[in-house]
PDB file of C-alpha atoms in Angstrom:
ATOM      1  CA  UNK A 125     322.135 147.012 143.102  1.00  0.00           C
ATOM      2  CA  UNK A 126     323.849 149.206 140.531  1.00  0.00           C
ATOM      3  CA  UNK A 127     326.753 149.835 142.905  1.00  0.00           C
ATOM      4  CA  UNK A 128     327.074 146.081 143.431  1.00  0.00           C
ATOM      5  CA  UNK A 129     327.280 145.510 139.681  1.00  0.00           C
ATOM      6  CA  UNK A 130     329.865 148.285 139.330  1.00  0.00           C
ATOM      7  CA  UNK A 131     331.944 146.650 142.053  1.00  0.00           C
ATOM      8  CA  UNK A 132     331.527 143.233 140.435  1.00  0.00           C
ATOM      9  CA  UNK A 133     332.692 144.680 137.111  1.00  0.00           C
ATOM     10  CA  UNK A 134     335.956 145.781 138.685  1.00  0.00           C
ATOM     11  CA  UNK A 135     336.590 142.402 140.319  1.00  0.00           C
ATOM     12  CA  UNK A 136     335.461 140.032 137.556  1.00  0.00           C
ATOM     13  CA  UNK A 137     337.549 138.549 134.791  1.00  0.00           C
ATOM     14  CA  UNK A 138     337.072 139.207 131.066  1.00  0.00           C
ATOM     15  CA  UNK A 139     334.746 136.305 130.361  1.00  0.00           C
ATOM     16  CA  UNK A 140     332.169 137.506 132.893  1.00  0.00           C
ATOM     17  CA  UNK A 141     332.695 141.248 132.610  1.00  0.00           C
ATOM     18  CA  UNK A 142     330.731 141.684 129.382  1.00  0.00           C
ATOM     19  CA  UNK A 143     327.611 140.061 130.861  1.00  0.00           C
ATOM     20  CA  UNK A 144     327.739 142.132 134.042  1.00  0.00           C
ATOM     21  CA  UNK A 145     328.467 145.304 132.080  1.00  0.00           C
ATOM     22  CA  UNK A 146     325.395 144.760 129.936  1.00  0.00           C
ATOM     23  CA  UNK A 147     323.201 144.398 133.038  1.00  0.00           C
ATOM     24  CA  UNK A 148     324.686 147.541 134.590  1.00  0.00           C
ATOM     25  CA  UNK A 149     324.146 149.546 131.394  1.00  0.00           C
ATOM     26  CA  UNK A 150     320.553 148.343 131.102  1.00  0.00           C
ATOM     27  CA  UNK A 151     319.833 149.368 134.707  1.00  0.00           C
ATOM     28  CA  UNK A 152     321.481 152.756 134.178  1.00  0.00           C
ATOM     29  CA  UNK A 153     319.336 153.336 131.087  1.00  0.00           C
ATOM     30  CA  UNK A 154     316.175 152.697 133.088  1.00  0.00           C
ATOM     31  CA  UNK A 155     315.409 149.109 132.226  1.00  0.00           C
ATOM     32  CA  UNK A 156     313.671 147.027 134.883  1.00  0.00           C
ATOM     33  CA  UNK A 157     316.450 145.525 137.066  1.00  0.00           C
ATOM     34  CA  UNK A 158     314.514 142.282 137.537  1.00  0.00           C
ATOM     35  CA  UNK A 159     314.243 141.826 133.755  1.00  0.00           C
ATOM     36  CA  UNK A 160     317.916 142.668 133.250  1.00  0.00           C
ATOM     37  CA  UNK A 161     319.002 140.162 135.883  1.00  0.00           C
ATOM     38  CA  UNK A 162     316.571 137.518 134.569  1.00  0.00           C
ATOM     39  CA  UNK A 163     318.048 137.974 131.088  1.00  0.00           C
ATOM     40  CA  UNK A 164     321.488 137.430 132.611  1.00  0.00           C
ATOM     41  CA  UNK A 165     320.289 134.095 133.975  1.00  0.00           C
ATOM     42  CA  UNK A 166     318.969 133.048 130.563  1.00  0.00           C
ATOM     43  CA  UNK A 167     322.076 134.185 128.681  1.00  0.00           C
ATOM     44  CA  UNK A 168     324.371 132.274 131.029  1.00  0.00           C
ATOM     45  CA  UNK A 169     322.527 128.968 131.480  1.00  0.00           C
ATOM     46  CA  UNK A 170     324.325 127.816 134.614  1.00  0.00           C
ATOM     47  CA  UNK A 171     322.571 126.860 137.809  1.00  0.00           C
ATOM     48  CA  UNK A 172     324.882 129.109 139.823  1.00  0.00           C
ATOM     49  CA  UNK A 173     323.907 132.098 137.708  1.00  0.00           C
ATOM     50  CA  UNK A 174     320.250 131.246 138.124  1.00  0.00           C
ATOM     51  CA  UNK A 175     320.736 131.269 141.893  1.00  0.00           C
ATOM     52  CA  UNK A 176     322.611 134.574 141.677  1.00  0.00           C
ATOM     53  CA  UNK A 177     319.960 136.177 139.460  1.00  0.00           C
ATOM     54  CA  UNK A 178     317.088 134.939 141.602  1.00  0.00           C
ATOM     55  CA  UNK A 179     318.772 136.288 144.725  1.00  0.00           C
ATOM     56  CA  UNK A 180     319.253 139.692 143.112  1.00  0.00           C
ATOM     57  CA  UNK A 181     315.657 139.788 141.872  1.00  0.00           C
ATOM     58  CA  UNK A 182     314.333 138.895 145.320  1.00  0.00           C
ATOM     59  CA  UNK A 183     316.600 141.502 146.893  1.00  0.00           C
ATOM     60  CA  UNK A 184     315.280 144.122 144.487  1.00  0.00           C
ATOM     61  CA  UNK A 185     311.712 143.305 145.553  1.00  0.00           C
ATOM     62  CA  UNK A 186     312.296 142.929 149.286  1.00  0.00           C
ATOM     63  CA  UNK A 187     315.290 145.123 149.995  1.00  0.00           C
ATOM     64  CA  UNK A 188     317.644 144.608 152.887  1.00  0.00           C
ATOM     65  CA  UNK A 189     321.337 143.928 153.002  1.00  0.00           C
ATOM     66  CA  UNK A 190     322.721 142.863 149.658  1.00  0.00           C
ATOM     67  CA  UNK A 191     326.076 141.979 151.229  1.00  0.00           C
ATOM     68  CA  UNK A 192     324.645 139.211 153.407  1.00  0.00           C
ATOM     69  CA  UNK A 193     322.582 137.878 150.514  1.00  0.00           C
ATOM     70  CA  UNK A 194     325.565 137.752 148.175  1.00  0.00           C
ATOM     71  CA  UNK A 195     327.748 136.269 150.923  1.00  0.00           C
ATOM     72  CA  UNK A 196     325.276 133.428 151.318  1.00  0.00           C
ATOM     73  CA  UNK A 197     325.015 132.933 147.554  1.00  0.00           C
ATOM     74  CA  UNK A 198     328.805 132.938 147.226  1.00  0.00           C
ATOM     75  CA  UNK A 199     329.188 130.390 150.007  1.00  0.00           C
ATOM     76  CA  UNK A 200     326.531 128.189 148.385  1.00  0.00           C
ATOM     77  CA  UNK A 201     328.231 128.382 144.990  1.00  0.00           C
ATOM     78  CA  UNK A 202     331.624 127.538 146.512  1.00  0.00           C
ATOM     79  CA  UNK A 203     330.103 124.584 148.376  1.00  0.00           C
ATOM     80  CA  UNK A 204     328.490 123.318 145.177  1.00  0.00           C
ATOM     81  CA  UNK A 205     331.763 123.600 143.253  1.00  0.00           C
ATOM     82  CA  UNK A 206     333.577 121.733 146.040  1.00  0.00           C
ATOM     83  CA  UNK A 207     330.918 119.023 146.041  1.00  0.00           C
ATOM     84  CA  UNK A 208     331.139 118.602 142.267  1.00  0.00           C
ATOM     85  CA  UNK A 209     334.932 118.265 142.554  1.00  0.00           C
ATOM     86  CA  UNK A 210     334.537 115.582 145.211  1.00  0.00           C
ATOM     87  CA  UNK A 211     332.028 113.680 143.084  1.00  0.00           C
ATOM     88  CA  UNK A 212     334.376 113.840 140.087  1.00  0.00           C
ATOM     89  CA  UNK A 213     337.280 112.607 142.214  1.00  0.00           C
ATOM     90  CA  UNK A 214     335.217 109.715 143.523  1.00  0.00           C
ATOM     91  CA  UNK A 215     334.219 108.839 139.959  1.00  0.00           C
ATOM     92  CA  UNK A 216     337.878 108.647 138.989  1.00  0.00           C
ATOM     93  CA  UNK A 217     338.584 106.476 142.031  1.00  0.00           C
ATOM     94  CA  UNK A 218     335.731 104.127 141.092  1.00  0.00           C
ATOM     95  CA  UNK A 219     336.982 103.839 137.512  1.00  0.00           C
ATOM     96  CA  UNK A 220     340.521 103.148 138.726  1.00  0.00           C
ATOM     97  CA  UNK A 221     339.318 100.435 141.096  1.00  0.00           C
ATOM     98  CA  UNK A 222     337.353  98.763 138.282  1.00  0.00           C
ATOM     99  CA  UNK A 223     340.437  98.832 136.062  1.00  0.00           C
ATOM    100  CA  UNK A 224     342.569  97.306 138.828  1.00  0.00           C
ATOM    101  CA  UNK A 225     340.059  94.507 139.435  1.00  0.00           C
ATOM    102  CA  UNK A 226     339.944  93.728 135.701  1.00  0.00           C
ATOM    103  CA  UNK A 227     343.714  93.723 135.449  1.00  0.00           C
ATOM    104  CA  UNK A 228     343.965  91.430 138.466  1.00  0.00           C
ATOM    105  CA  UNK A 229     341.655  88.895 136.828  1.00  0.00           C
ATOM    106  CA  UNK A 230     343.770  88.812 133.677  1.00  0.00           C
ATOM    107  CA  UNK A 231     346.991  88.786 135.694  1.00  0.00           C
ATOM    108  CA  UNK A 232     345.758  85.744 137.640  1.00  0.00           C
ATOM    109  CA  UNK A 233     344.852  84.015 134.370  1.00  0.00           C
ATOM    110  CA  UNK A 234     348.330  84.764 133.014  1.00  0.00           C
ATOM    111  CA  UNK A 235     349.967  83.469 136.202  1.00  0.00           C
ATOM    112  CA  UNK A 236     347.891  80.283 136.036  1.00  0.00           C
ATOM    113  CA  UNK A 237     348.979  79.797 132.454  1.00  0.00           C
ATOM    114  CA  UNK A 238     352.656  80.416 133.343  1.00  0.00           C
ATOM    115  CA  UNK A 239     352.633  78.095 136.351  1.00  0.00           C
ATOM    116  CA  UNK A 240     350.790  75.179 134.733  1.00  0.00           C
ATOM    117  CA  UNK A 241     349.953  75.710 131.053  1.00  0.00           C
ATOM    118  CA  UNK A 242     348.881  72.100 130.479  1.00  0.00           C
ATOM    119  CA  UNK A 243     346.123  72.219 133.100  1.00  0.00           C
ATOM    120  CA  UNK A 244     344.823  75.563 131.748  1.00  0.00           C
ATOM    121  CA  UNK A 245     344.799  74.245 128.183  1.00  0.00           C
ATOM    122  CA  UNK A 246     342.883  71.173 129.301  1.00  0.00           C
ATOM    123  CA  UNK A 247     340.299  73.403 130.998  1.00  0.00           C
ATOM    124  CA  UNK A 248     339.993  75.626 127.914  1.00  0.00           C
ATOM    125  CA  UNK A 249     339.728  72.537 125.720  1.00  0.00           C
ATOM    126  CA  UNK A 250     336.486  71.435 127.359  1.00  0.00           C
ATOM    127  CA  UNK A 251     333.110  72.989 126.620  1.00  0.00           C
ATOM    128  CA  UNK A 252     332.556  73.730 130.320  1.00  0.00           C
ATOM    129  CA  UNK A 253     335.874  75.566 130.622  1.00  0.00           C
ATOM    130  CA  UNK A 254     335.230  77.590 127.485  1.00  0.00           C
ATOM    131  CA  UNK A 255     331.734  78.433 128.709  1.00  0.00           C
ATOM    132  CA  UNK A 256     333.080  79.556 132.102  1.00  0.00           C
ATOM    133  CA  UNK A 257     335.675  81.815 130.498  1.00  0.00           C
ATOM    134  CA  UNK A 258     333.006  83.256 128.186  1.00  0.00           C
ATOM    135  CA  UNK A 259     330.679  83.923 131.119  1.00  0.00           C
ATOM    136  CA  UNK A 260     333.475  85.655 133.032  1.00  0.00           C
ATOM    137  CA  UNK A 261     334.274  87.906 130.058  1.00  0.00           C
ATOM    138  CA  UNK A 262     330.577  88.737 129.555  1.00  0.00           C
ATOM    139  CA  UNK A 263     330.158  89.532 133.257  1.00  0.00           C
ATOM    140  CA  UNK A 264     333.186  91.804 133.114  1.00  0.00           C
ATOM    141  CA  UNK A 265     331.726  93.616 130.097  1.00  0.00           C
ATOM    142  CA  UNK A 266     328.376  93.995 131.864  1.00  0.00           C
ATOM    143  CA  UNK A 267     330.176  95.319 134.936  1.00  0.00           C
ATOM    144  CA  UNK A 268     332.061  97.862 132.836  1.00  0.00           C
ATOM    145  CA  UNK A 269     328.845  99.095 131.221  1.00  0.00           C
ATOM    146  CA  UNK A 270     327.139  99.260 134.605  1.00  0.00           C
ATOM    147  CA  UNK A 271     329.995 101.205 136.216  1.00  0.00           C
ATOM    148  CA  UNK A 272     330.115 103.558 133.247  1.00  0.00           C
ATOM    149  CA  UNK A 273     326.411 104.335 133.586  1.00  0.00           C
ATOM    150  CA  UNK A 274     326.696 104.746 137.333  1.00  0.00           C
ATOM    151  CA  UNK A 275     329.573 107.196 137.000  1.00  0.00           C
ATOM    152  CA  UNK A 276     327.673 109.266 134.408  1.00  0.00           C
ATOM    153  CA  UNK A 277     324.502 109.238 136.478  1.00  0.00           C
ATOM    154  CA  UNK A 278     322.319 107.574 133.834  1.00  0.00           C
ATOM    155  CA  UNK A 279     320.751 104.469 135.255  1.00  0.00           C
TER     156      UNK A 279
END
């Protein structure tokens, strides 16, 4: 485990190196490796680090090949990052499609006004026409709020 941390220290960037160096120093000084790795997971509150720390703690208890364990953890972390990128991209696509649909509605209203302004003004002059336009605007606002909550994951 200590050799793995030494190797990780050489390959990691500056932002991660200090955390890994602290764990390596604690293990070298005789601290319990499971506690040192668990503290790493609490200091870096990311799910990927929790998976990494749990894998190292289990490996320390059970033994076996650390390379295959870390290969599996690395593959899992890469898959999770790729999945989060796909979800973010789909969220952007959903927001863009909502914006296009809204713009199309207002573009159609503008084209109706340009092609026959008298008929549109007559419709807007009645209480039914005004109510229909108000309902459409309220439904669009409700749709925007709904899509915003869906894209953030809060239902």
